[in-house]
Every structure is written in structure tokens, then in C-alpha cells.
mmCIF file of C-alpha atoms in Angstrom:
data_model
loop_
_atom_site.group_PDB
_atom_site.id
_atom_site.type_symbol
_atom_site.label_atom_id
_atom_site.label_comp_id
_atom_site.label_asym_id
_atom_site.label_seq_id
_atom_site.Cartn_x
_atom_site.Cartn_y
_atom_site.Cartn_z
ATOM 1 C CA UNK A 29 -36.561 -28.969 -17.460
ATOM 2 C CA UNK A 30 -34.457 -27.720 -14.610
ATOM 3 C CA UNK A 31 -30.958 -29.089 -14.258
ATOM 4 C CA UNK A 32 -29.168 -30.242 -11.155
ATOM 5 C CA UNK A 33 -25.484 -30.907 -11.543
ATOM 6 C CA UNK A 34 -23.713 -33.266 -9.163
ATOM 7 C CA UNK A 35 -19.970 -33.697 -8.987
ATOM 8 C CA UNK A 36 -17.996 -35.896 -8.964
ATOM 9 C CA UNK A 37 -19.846 -38.768 -10.598
ATOM 10 C CA UNK A 38 -17.459 -41.319 -9.167
ATOM 11 C CA UNK A 39 -14.845 -41.160 -6.432
ATOM 12 C CA UNK A 40 -12.540 -43.717 -4.874
ATOM 13 C CA UNK A 41 -10.854 -42.860 -1.613
ATOM 14 C CA UNK A 42 -8.861 -44.460 1.158
ATOM 15 C CA UNK A 43 -10.399 -45.295 4.469
ATOM 16 C CA UNK A 44 -10.109 -42.410 6.925
ATOM 17 C CA UNK A 45 -10.133 -39.637 4.361
ATOM 18 C CA UNK A 46 -12.923 -37.130 3.733
ATOM 19 C CA UNK A 47 -14.821 -36.730 0.507
ATOM 20 C CA UNK A 48 -16.852 -33.735 -0.628
ATOM 21 C CA UNK A 49 -19.726 -34.016 -3.088
ATOM 22 C CA UNK A 50 -21.177 -30.912 -4.732
ATOM 23 C CA UNK A 51 -24.715 -30.359 -5.896
ATOM 24 C CA UNK A 52 -25.621 -27.321 -7.969
ATOM 25 C CA UNK A 53 -28.913 -26.108 -9.348
ATOM 26 C CA UNK A 54 -27.984 -24.605 -12.695
ATOM 27 C CA UNK A 55 -31.024 -22.651 -13.755
ATOM 28 C CA UNK A 56 -33.137 -22.104 -10.664
ATOM 29 C CA UNK A 57 -32.781 -21.135 -7.051
ATOM 30 C CA UNK A 58 -32.989 -24.162 -4.819
ATOM 31 C CA UNK A 59 -34.471 -23.169 -1.505
ATOM 32 C CA UNK A 60 -34.421 -26.776 -0.359
ATOM 33 C CA UNK A 61 -31.984 -29.539 -1.161
ATOM 34 C CA UNK A 62 -32.159 -33.183 -0.188
ATOM 35 C CA UNK A 63 -29.446 -35.786 0.061
ATOM 36 C CA UNK A 64 -30.134 -39.459 -0.481
ATOM 37 C CA UNK A 65 -28.024 -42.549 -0.549
ATOM 38 C CA UNK A 66 -28.721 -45.818 -2.246
ATOM 39 C CA UNK A 67 -27.168 -49.224 -1.721
ATOM 40 C CA UNK A 68 -27.147 -51.777 -4.549
ATOM 41 C CA UNK A 69 -30.601 -53.097 -5.432
ATOM 42 C CA UNK A 70 -32.218 -50.973 -2.753
ATOM 43 C CA UNK A 71 -34.348 -47.869 -2.852
ATOM 44 C CA UNK A 72 -33.216 -44.336 -2.138
ATOM 45 C CA UNK A 73 -32.901 -43.485 1.518
ATOM 46 C CA UNK A 74 -33.318 -39.868 2.541
ATOM 47 C CA UNK A 75 -30.368 -38.719 4.633
ATOM 48 C CA UNK A 76 -31.050 -35.058 5.258
ATOM 49 C CA UNK A 77 -32.896 -31.958 4.186
ATOM 50 C CA UNK A 78 -31.192 -28.610 3.952
ATOM 51 C CA UNK A 79 -32.603 -25.150 3.509
ATOM 52 C CA UNK A 80 -30.424 -22.302 2.341
ATOM 53 C CA UNK A 81 -28.765 -20.561 5.236
ATOM 54 C CA UNK A 82 -30.031 -23.029 7.832
ATOM 55 C CA UNK A 83 -28.665 -26.116 9.478
ATOM 56 C CA UNK A 84 -29.590 -29.352 7.815
ATOM 57 C CA UNK A 85 -32.242 -31.622 9.272
ATOM 58 C CA UNK A 86 -31.034 -35.195 9.436
ATOM 59 C CA UNK A 87 -33.170 -38.294 9.267
ATOM 60 C CA UNK A 88 -33.131 -40.691 12.163
ATOM 61 C CA UNK A 89 -30.034 -42.841 12.219
ATOM 62 C CA UNK A 90 -27.919 -40.541 10.042
ATOM 63 C CA UNK A 91 -24.863 -39.184 11.839
ATOM 64 C CA UNK A 92 -24.695 -35.443 11.364
ATOM 65 C CA UNK A 93 -21.041 -35.282 12.404
ATOM 66 C CA UNK A 94 -20.115 -37.822 9.786
ATOM 67 C CA UNK A 95 -22.198 -36.469 6.933
ATOM 68 C CA UNK A 96 -21.654 -32.725 6.922
ATOM 69 C CA UNK A 97 -24.082 -30.765 4.803
ATOM 70 C CA UNK A 98 -23.625 -27.158 3.809
ATOM 71 C CA UNK A 99 -26.210 -25.168 1.886
ATOM 72 C CA UNK A 100 -24.546 -21.785 1.802
ATOM 73 C CA UNK A 101 -26.210 -20.441 -1.322
ATOM 74 C CA UNK A 102 -29.391 -20.907 -3.300
ATOM 75 C CA UNK A 103 -27.553 -22.845 -5.975
ATOM 76 C CA UNK A 104 -25.042 -24.965 -4.084
ATOM 77 C CA UNK A 105 -25.157 -27.651 -1.439
ATOM 78 C CA UNK A 106 -22.286 -29.885 -0.423
ATOM 79 C CA UNK A 107 -22.143 -33.213 1.362
ATOM 80 C CA UNK A 108 -18.877 -34.124 3.044
ATOM 81 C CA UNK A 109 -18.366 -37.693 4.151
ATOM 82 C CA UNK A 110 -15.837 -37.405 6.957
ATOM 83 C CA UNK A 111 -13.437 -40.165 7.954
ATOM 84 C CA UNK A 112 -14.895 -42.438 5.345
ATOM 85 C CA UNK A 113 -15.071 -46.177 5.948
ATOM 86 C CA UNK A 114 -15.804 -49.018 3.524
ATOM 87 C CA UNK A 115 -19.379 -49.232 4.821
ATOM 88 C CA UNK A 116 -19.909 -45.663 3.574
ATOM 89 C CA UNK A 117 -19.457 -46.916 0.034
ATOM 90 C CA UNK A 118 -22.723 -46.129 -1.680
ATOM 91 C CA UNK A 119 -24.462 -44.145 -4.411
ATOM 92 C CA UNK A 120 -25.177 -40.628 -3.151
ATOM 93 C CA UNK A 121 -27.807 -38.524 -4.883
ATOM 94 C CA UNK A 122 -28.786 -34.927 -4.344
ATOM 95 C CA UNK A 123 -32.013 -33.244 -5.309
ATOM 96 C CA UNK A 124 -33.262 -29.705 -5.298
ATOM 97 C CA UNK A 125 -36.583 -27.934 -5.134
ATOM 98 C CA UNK A 126 -37.436 -24.364 -5.995
ATOM 99 C CA UNK A 127 -39.487 -22.080 -3.797
ATOM 100 C CA UNK A 128 -42.724 -23.498 -5.173
ATOM 101 C CA UNK A 129 -41.681 -27.011 -4.113
ATOM 102 C CA UNK A 130 -43.575 -28.332 -7.099
ATOM 103 C CA UNK A 131 -41.232 -31.189 -7.888
ATOM 104 C CA UNK A 132 -37.746 -32.353 -7.176
ATOM 105 C CA UNK A 133 -34.947 -32.370 -9.692
ATOM 106 C CA UNK A 134 -32.224 -34.901 -9.120
ATOM 107 C CA UNK A 135 -28.538 -34.930 -9.781
ATOM 108 C CA UNK A 136 -26.966 -37.834 -11.630
ATOM 109 C CA UNK A 137 -25.485 -39.272 -8.470
ATOM 110 C CA UNK A 138 -22.029 -39.958 -7.051
ATOM 111 C CA UNK A 139 -20.698 -43.462 -6.652
ATOM 112 C CA UNK A 140 -18.410 -43.483 -3.619
ATOM 113 C CA UNK A 141 -16.059 -46.379 -3.093
ATOM 114 C CA UNK A 142 -13.995 -46.430 0.096
ATOM 115 C CA UNK A 143 -11.042 -48.788 0.076
ATOM 116 C CA UNK B 24 -43.562 -46.707 7.446
ATOM 117 C CA UNK B 25 -44.333 -47.238 3.774
ATOM 118 C CA UNK B 26 -47.059 -44.901 2.604
ATOM 119 C CA UNK B 27 -47.456 -46.529 -0.792
ATOM 120 C CA UNK B 28 -47.688 -50.087 -2.047
ATOM 121 C CA UNK B 29 -46.543 -51.095 -5.519
ATOM 122 C CA UNK B 30 -46.007 -54.453 -7.206
ATOM 123 C CA UNK B 31 -42.304 -55.296 -7.207
ATOM 124 C CA UNK B 32 -42.141 -55.962 -10.922
ATOM 125 C CA UNK B 33 -44.120 -55.802 -14.146
ATOM 126 C CA UNK B 34 -43.531 -56.653 -17.776
ATOM 127 C CA UNK B 35 -44.833 -54.853 -20.831
ATOM 128 C CA UNK B 36 -44.474 -55.393 -24.559
ATOM 129 C CA UNK B 37 -42.835 -52.650 -26.547
ATOM 130 C CA UNK B 38 -45.415 -50.341 -28.125
ATOM 131 C CA UNK B 39 -48.145 -51.322 -25.714
ATOM 132 C CA UNK B 40 -49.459 -49.259 -22.828
ATOM 133 C CA UNK B 41 -47.861 -49.842 -19.446
ATOM 134 C CA UNK B 42 -50.213 -49.415 -16.495
ATOM 135 C CA UNK B 43 -48.450 -49.190 -13.143
ATOM 136 C CA UNK B 44 -50.679 -49.320 -10.064
ATOM 137 C CA UNK B 45 -50.073 -47.762 -6.668
ATOM 138 C CA UNK B 46 -52.029 -48.001 -3.442
ATOM 139 C CA UNK B 47 -51.899 -45.112 -0.983
ATOM 140 C CA UNK B 48 -54.839 -45.748 1.291
ATOM 141 C CA UNK B 49 -53.574 -43.495 4.095
ATOM 142 C CA UNK B 50 -53.042 -40.429 1.935
ATOM 143 C CA UNK B 51 -54.143 -37.205 3.597
ATOM 144 C CA UNK B 52 -56.189 -34.505 1.950
ATOM 145 C CA UNK B 53 -53.231 -32.220 1.325
ATOM 146 C CA UNK B 54 -50.822 -34.805 0.003
ATOM 147 C CA UNK B 55 -49.988 -35.094 -3.652
ATOM 148 C CA UNK B 56 -49.163 -38.227 -5.603
ATOM 149 C CA UNK B 57 -45.805 -38.079 -7.369
ATOM 150 C CA UNK B 58 -44.270 -40.502 -9.829
ATOM 151 C CA UNK B 59 -40.555 -40.739 -10.497
ATOM 152 C CA UNK B 60 -38.499 -43.311 -12.293
ATOM 153 C CA UNK B 61 -34.883 -44.377 -12.006
ATOM 154 C CA UNK B 62 -32.913 -45.932 -14.760
ATOM 155 C CA UNK B 63 -30.004 -48.009 -13.545
ATOM 156 C CA UNK B 64 -27.211 -46.000 -11.888
ATOM 157 C CA UNK B 65 -28.807 -42.637 -12.612
ATOM 158 C CA UNK B 66 -30.655 -40.089 -10.524
ATOM 159 C CA UNK B 67 -34.457 -40.320 -10.471
ATOM 160 C CA UNK B 68 -36.430 -38.539 -13.163
ATOM 161 C CA UNK B 69 -39.678 -36.706 -12.507
ATOM 162 C CA UNK B 70 -42.634 -38.043 -14.467
ATOM 163 C CA UNK B 71 -45.856 -36.513 -13.220
ATOM 164 C CA UNK B 72 -47.776 -35.515 -10.112
ATOM 165 C CA UNK B 73 -51.363 -34.770 -9.123
ATOM 166 C CA UNK B 74 -53.716 -34.080 -6.256
ATOM 167 C CA UNK B 75 -57.122 -35.439 -7.231
ATOM 168 C CA UNK B 76 -57.701 -34.754 -10.899
ATOM 169 C CA UNK B 77 -56.290 -36.899 -13.628
ATOM 170 C CA UNK B 78 -53.169 -35.432 -15.172
ATOM 171 C CA UNK B 79 -51.433 -35.876 -18.511
ATOM 172 C CA UNK B 80 -48.141 -34.636 -19.856
ATOM 173 C CA UNK B 81 -45.785 -35.564 -22.652
ATOM 174 C CA UNK B 82 -44.466 -38.547 -20.735
ATOM 175 C CA UNK B 83 -47.454 -40.154 -19.092
ATOM 176 C CA UNK B 84 -50.948 -39.971 -17.672
ATOM 177 C CA UNK B 85 -51.874 -40.189 -14.013
ATOM 178 C CA UNK B 86 -55.248 -41.555 -13.032
ATOM 179 C CA UNK B 87 -56.252 -41.011 -9.386
ATOM 180 C CA UNK B 88 -59.322 -42.744 -8.006
ATOM 181 C CA UNK B 89 -62.111 -40.615 -6.622
ATOM 182 C CA UNK B 90 -61.354 -41.658 -3.036
ATOM 183 C CA UNK B 91 -57.644 -40.952 -3.724
ATOM 184 C CA UNK B 92 -56.627 -44.248 -2.179
ATOM 185 C CA UNK B 93 -54.971 -45.497 -5.333
ATOM 186 C CA UNK B 94 -53.591 -44.307 -8.631
ATOM 187 C CA UNK B 95 -52.297 -45.629 -11.922
ATOM 188 C CA UNK B 96 -49.451 -44.332 -14.019
ATOM 189 C CA UNK B 97 -49.948 -44.953 -17.707
ATOM 190 C CA UNK B 98 -47.161 -44.931 -20.262
ATOM 191 C CA UNK B 99 -49.197 -44.965 -23.469
ATOM 192 C CA UNK B 100 -46.645 -46.499 -25.812
ATOM 193 C CA UNK B 101 -43.837 -48.123 -23.876
ATOM 194 C CA UNK B 102 -40.380 -48.280 -25.421
ATOM 195 C CA UNK B 103 -37.302 -50.233 -24.395
ATOM 196 C CA UNK B 104 -35.915 -47.039 -22.850
ATOM 197 C CA UNK B 105 -38.827 -46.978 -20.419
ATOM 198 C CA UNK B 106 -37.344 -49.960 -18.601
ATOM 199 C CA UNK B 107 -36.711 -48.585 -15.114
ATOM 200 C CA UNK B 108 -37.807 -48.661 -11.493
ATOM 201 C CA UNK B 109 -40.937 -46.548 -11.065
ATOM 202 C CA UNK B 110 -41.633 -44.952 -7.716
ATOM 203 C CA UNK B 111 -45.009 -43.753 -6.507
ATOM 204 C CA UNK B 112 -44.658 -41.257 -3.670
ATOM 205 C CA UNK B 113 -47.108 -39.221 -1.627
ATOM 206 C CA UNK B 114 -46.009 -35.936 -0.173
ATOM 207 C CA UNK B 115 -47.162 -32.518 0.841
ATOM 208 C CA UNK B 116 -46.791 -29.956 -1.882
ATOM 209 C CA UNK B 117 -44.701 -27.462 -0.016
ATOM 210 C CA UNK B 118 -43.644 -26.272 3.395
ATOM 211 C CA UNK B 119 -41.647 -27.909 6.123
ATOM 212 C CA UNK B 120 -43.348 -31.251 5.558
ATOM 213 C CA UNK B 121 -42.292 -31.457 1.936
ATOM 214 C CA UNK B 122 -39.963 -34.335 1.281
ATOM 215 C CA UNK B 123 -40.048 -37.345 -0.970
ATOM 216 C CA UNK B 124 -39.628 -40.683 0.759
ATOM 217 C CA UNK B 125 -39.011 -43.485 -1.720
ATOM 218 C CA UNK B 126 -40.465 -46.955 -1.298
ATOM 219 C CA UNK B 127 -39.280 -50.006 -3.171
ATOM 220 C CA UNK B 128 -40.966 -49.114 -6.440
ATOM 221 C CA UNK B 129 -41.916 -51.267 -9.408
ATOM 222 C CA UNK B 130 -39.313 -52.580 -11.820
ATOM 223 C CA UNK B 131 -40.914 -52.221 -15.235
ATOM 224 C CA UNK B 132 -39.292 -54.286 -17.949
ATOM 225 C CA UNK B 133 -40.287 -53.456 -21.498
ATOM 226 C CA UNK B 134 -39.723 -56.401 -23.781
ATOM 227 C CA UNK B 135 -39.160 -56.275 -27.547
#
């Protein structure tokens, strides 16, 4: 099956710093990428949808100036958590869909801990 | 608003079939039923999807009722590694409305 690579798998940062998470589709062109976050013992919450070359569409309640999403190519999307705070600590997961949108392939997730 | 309803948890004996139900009574004619699962601290894994016909692949079978208001995911011979949270999701197949919104899912525990 298709592979989505997410990096880093775990990051610890100080409060106030910015953290960038990368999501790459390794063997297909991802026309659409999605970013989710998940708190312990909860389900995945969709944060935003990004299409290559377009601005991301954010879900209600997600601050677009805090969670910067860039989808500059068909194989790479990045999520930058700006001025991170302890409440941003969470498991962030990316997913990608090809042009047929048949199914989503997910990255392995990034555990962010903000001290 | 939740578009699917699943039992919060289920148990299954190793080697037996696991049947996971899902209600999606408000599904529209163009929406597909998707099943994903998530093993602890990993990204979700695609299992199967379908529109109205029953589907089978190497992982599972998907049985969709004729009125499409409910479906059942069947793992024919559950193993301990099938212990995971299983999510039933309805979504359009493609286009600007395509996105997967996860509900709470069913925690399937496969017991030895």
C-alpha cells in the first residue's frame, strides 16, 4: 500500500517556540492532505484540509495563525505549531489522498510535548 | 454532529470472527462507508470501504444493509494483533466534500 511518512515521531519543545512537522507521500502524488490531532483517549479531530498550491481550509475553532499549514508540492505538507503552549501538547497525525480520493493513508503521527 | 454510531467496546476470542456493527441512518446516496482502525499510538490504518455492495479484501469483509443505514465489519479470524479502535466513517468519495471525520469508534479487544 501507499506510504505516508511523518517526521518527527516525537518532539519536546519549550513554551513559546515553534515546531514544524513534515508529512510526505512517498509513492504517490497527494492532491489533498489532512491534519488531525488527538488527545489521550480521544478520537482524531480534523484540524485542516490542504490542497496542493492552495490555502488550507481550517475546521471551526482551529486557529489558522497558530497552526500554519503549507502544501507546496504534491508530496509534502508541513504543519507548524507557532508559539507553542503546553495545551498544544498532543498527537498530531497527517494523512494524504491521491487524485482519486479513494482512501486516506495516514502517517505514523507526531507526539508533541510542550514544556 | 456524529454521522455514525458504534458500540464503545467489544470483546472477541482469538481465532473467532469479530463482527463490528455501525449505524449510519443519515447516510446520503453518494456517501461511502469507510472502516479504519488505530492501534495504540499509531496512525489509523485503512481496512475497507464500500458504497452499497458487500466488499471483501484480505483484511476483512464489509456487509452493508440494503437500505444502507447500517453496516458490519467482519474480521473472519481475529488475532491478538487485531486489538485496536475501529472507526466507521461515512464520506463522499471525492471532491471538495471529501474528508474523513472520526467518531469515537469501537475498542475491540481480542482475548487469548
